[in-house]
mmCIF file with all atom_site columns, C-alpha atoms in Angstrom:
data_model
loop_
_atom_site.group_PDB
_atom_site.id
_atom_site.type_symbol
_atom_site.label_atom_id
_atom_site.label_alt_id
_atom_site.label_comp_id
_atom_site.label_asym_id
_atom_site.label_entity_id
_atom_site.label_seq_id
_atom_site.pdbx_PDB_ins_code
_atom_site.Cartn_x
_atom_site.Cartn_y
_atom_site.Cartn_z
_atom_site.occupancy
_atom_site.B_iso_or_equiv
_atom_site.pdbx_formal_charge
_atom_site.auth_seq_id
_atom_site.auth_comp_id
_atom_site.auth_asym_id
_atom_site.auth_atom_id
_atom_site.pdbx_PDB_model_num
ATOM 1  C CA . MET A 1 1  ? 97.585  170.959 32.201 1.00 84.00 ? 1  MET A CA 1
ATOM 2  C CA . LYS A 1 2  ? 94.116  169.973 33.392 1.00 85.00 ? 2  LYS A CA 1
ATOM 3  C CA . LYS A 1 3  ? 93.179  168.821 29.863 1.00 88.00 ? 3  LYS A CA 1
ATOM 4  C CA . LEU A 1 4  ? 96.219  166.561 29.700 1.00 85.00 ? 4  LEU A CA 1
ATOM 5  C CA . ASN A 1 5  ? 95.500  165.166 33.161 1.00 85.00 ? 5  ASN A CA 1
ATOM 6  C CA . ASP A 1 6  ? 91.857  164.459 32.259 1.00 86.00 ? 6  ASP A CA 1
ATOM 7  C CA . PHE A 1 7  ? 92.944  162.768 29.012 1.00 84.00 ? 7  PHE A CA 1
ATOM 8  C CA . CYS A 1 8  ? 95.467  160.571 30.834 1.00 83.00 ? 8  CYS A CA 1
ATOM 9  C CA . VAL A 1 9  ? 92.928  159.556 33.466 1.00 85.00 ? 9  VAL A CA 1
ATOM 10 C CA . GLN A 1 10 ? 90.249  158.742 30.883 1.00 85.00 ? 10 GLN A CA 1
ATOM 11 C CA . TYR A 1 11 ? 92.542  156.806 28.532 1.00 84.00 ? 11 TYR A CA 1
ATOM 12 C CA . GLU A 1 12 ? 94.944  155.261 31.066 1.00 86.00 ? 12 GLU A CA 1
ATOM 13 C CA . ALA A 1 13 ? 94.435  151.664 29.907 1.00 85.00 ? 13 ALA A CA 1
ATOM 14 C CA . SER A 1 14 ? 94.858  152.628 26.250 1.00 85.00 ? 14 SER A CA 1
ATOM 15 C CA . ILE A 1 15 ? 98.080  154.464 27.012 1.00 87.00 ? 15 ILE A CA 1
ATOM 16 C CA . TRP A 1 16 ? 99.543  151.465 28.870 1.00 88.00 ? 16 TRP A CA 1
ATOM 17 C CA . GLN A 1 17 ? 98.549  149.142 26.022 1.00 88.00 ? 17 GLN A CA 1
ATOM 18 C CA . LEU A 1 18 ? 100.247 151.458 23.551 1.00 88.00 ? 18 LEU A CA 1
ATOM 19 C CA . ILE A 1 19 ? 103.388 151.506 25.696 1.00 89.00 ? 19 ILE A CA 1
ATOM 20 C CA . ALA A 1 20 ? 103.387 147.694 25.784 1.00 87.00 ? 20 ALA A CA 1
ATOM 21 C CA . ALA A 1 21 ? 103.046 147.547 21.997 1.00 85.00 ? 21 ALA A CA 1
ATOM 22 C CA . ILE A 1 22 ? 105.948 149.963 21.529 1.00 87.00 ? 22 ILE A CA 1
ATOM 23 C CA . TRP A 1 23 ? 108.069 147.933 23.960 1.00 84.00 ? 23 TRP A CA 1
ATOM 24 C CA . PHE A 1 24 ? 107.400 144.698 22.028 1.00 82.00 ? 24 PHE A CA 1
ATOM 25 C CA . PHE A 1 25 ? 108.195 146.376 18.694 1.00 82.00 ? 25 PHE A CA 1
ATOM 26 C CA . VAL A 1 26 ? 111.465 147.789 20.046 1.00 82.00 ? 26 VAL A CA 1
ATOM 27 C CA . TYR A 1 27 ? 112.569 144.342 21.210 1.00 79.00 ? 27 TYR A CA 1
ATOM 28 C CA . TYR A 1 28 ? 111.437 142.815 17.912 1.00 78.00 ? 28 TYR A CA 1
ATOM 29 C CA . PHE A 1 29 ? 113.477 145.238 15.832 1.00 80.00 ? 29 PHE A CA 1
ATOM 30 C CA . MET A 1 30 ? 116.486 144.822 18.126 1.00 80.00 ? 30 MET A CA 1
ATOM 31 C CA . GLY A 1 31 ? 116.551 141.141 17.170 1.00 73.00 ? 31 GLY A CA 1
ATOM 32 C CA . MET A 1 32 ? 115.284 139.547 20.365 1.00 67.00 ? 32 MET A CA 1
ATOM 33 C CA . GLU A 1 33 ? 112.948 136.534 20.188 1.00 64.00 ? 33 GLU A CA 1
ATOM 34 C CA . LYS A 1 34 ? 111.472 137.392 16.821 1.00 67.00 ? 34 LYS A CA 1
ATOM 35 C CA . SER A 1 35 ? 108.906 134.597 16.775 1.00 69.00 ? 35 SER A CA 1
ATOM 36 C CA . ALA A 1 36 ? 106.568 135.946 19.447 1.00 71.00 ? 36 ALA A CA 1
ATOM 37 C CA . LEU A 1 37 ? 107.379 139.619 19.925 1.00 73.00 ? 37 LEU A CA 1
ATOM 38 C CA . PHE A 1 38 ? 105.978 140.939 16.648 1.00 76.00 ? 38 PHE A CA 1
ATOM 39 C CA . GLY A 1 39 ? 102.658 139.161 17.211 1.00 79.00 ? 39 GLY A CA 1
ATOM 40 C CA . ALA A 1 40 ? 102.475 140.474 20.771 1.00 80.00 ? 40 ALA A CA 1
ATOM 41 C CA . GLY A 1 41 ? 103.216 144.001 19.569 1.00 81.00 ? 41 GLY A CA 1
ATOM 42 C CA . VAL A 1 42 ? 100.478 143.821 16.949 1.00 85.00 ? 42 VAL A CA 1
ATOM 43 C CA . PHE A 1 43 ? 98.044  142.384 19.502 1.00 87.00 ? 43 PHE A CA 1
ATOM 44 C CA . TRP A 1 44 ? 98.626  145.174 22.036 1.00 86.00 ? 44 TRP A CA 1
ATOM 45 C CA . LEU A 1 45 ? 98.527  147.833 19.344 1.00 87.00 ? 45 LEU A CA 1
ATOM 46 C CA . VAL A 1 46 ? 95.143  146.586 18.137 1.00 89.00 ? 46 VAL A CA 1
ATOM 47 C CA . MET A 1 47 ? 93.848  146.363 21.706 1.00 88.00 ? 47 MET A CA 1
ATOM 48 C CA . ALA A 1 48 ? 94.961  149.941 22.415 1.00 87.00 ? 48 ALA A CA 1
ATOM 49 C CA . VAL A 1 49 ? 93.296  151.273 19.272 1.00 88.00 ? 49 VAL A CA 1
ATOM 50 C CA . LEU A 1 50 ? 90.056  149.406 19.973 1.00 89.00 ? 50 LEU A CA 1
ATOM 51 C CA . ASP A 1 51 ? 90.010  150.588 23.590 1.00 87.00 ? 51 ASP A CA 1
ATOM 52 C CA . PHE A 1 52 ? 90.650  154.178 22.527 1.00 87.00 ? 52 PHE A CA 1
ATOM 53 C CA . VAL A 1 53 ? 87.880  154.068 19.904 1.00 89.00 ? 53 VAL A CA 1
ATOM 54 C CA . GLN A 1 54 ? 85.446  152.453 22.343 1.00 88.00 ? 54 GLN A CA 1
ATOM 55 C CA . LYS A 1 55 ? 86.034  155.162 24.951 1.00 85.00 ? 55 LYS A CA 1
ATOM 56 C CA . LYS A 1 56 ? 85.836  157.916 22.339 1.00 84.00 ? 56 LYS A CA 1
ATOM 57 C CA . MET A 1 57 ? 82.494  156.597 21.037 1.00 86.00 ? 57 MET A CA 1
ATOM 58 C CA . LYS A 1 58 ? 81.174  156.244 24.577 1.00 82.00 ? 58 LYS A CA 1
ATOM 59 C CA . SER A 1 59 ? 82.107  159.825 25.440 1.00 77.00 ? 59 SER A CA 1
ATOM 60 C CA . LYS A 1 60 ? 80.350  161.090 22.280 1.00 77.00 ? 60 LYS A CA 1
ATOM 61 C CA . LYS A 1 61 ? 77.108  159.357 23.320 1.00 74.00 ? 61 LYS A CA 1
ATOM 62 C CA . GLU A 1 62 ? 77.125  161.107 26.708 1.00 66.00 ? 62 GLU A CA 1
#
């Protein structure tokens, strides 16, 4: 449980960005406001991946 807690604390921002991306994709595929939701989902997904990679690389340096 401690490992999961440490992971969640370290990658909190990435997890929230991933949740936002999933939320936008769910609304996109449900047919709501298709013009902007797919782009927002892609944006937040990319931001989450980049944030996760940045933190992973930083932890490897230490």
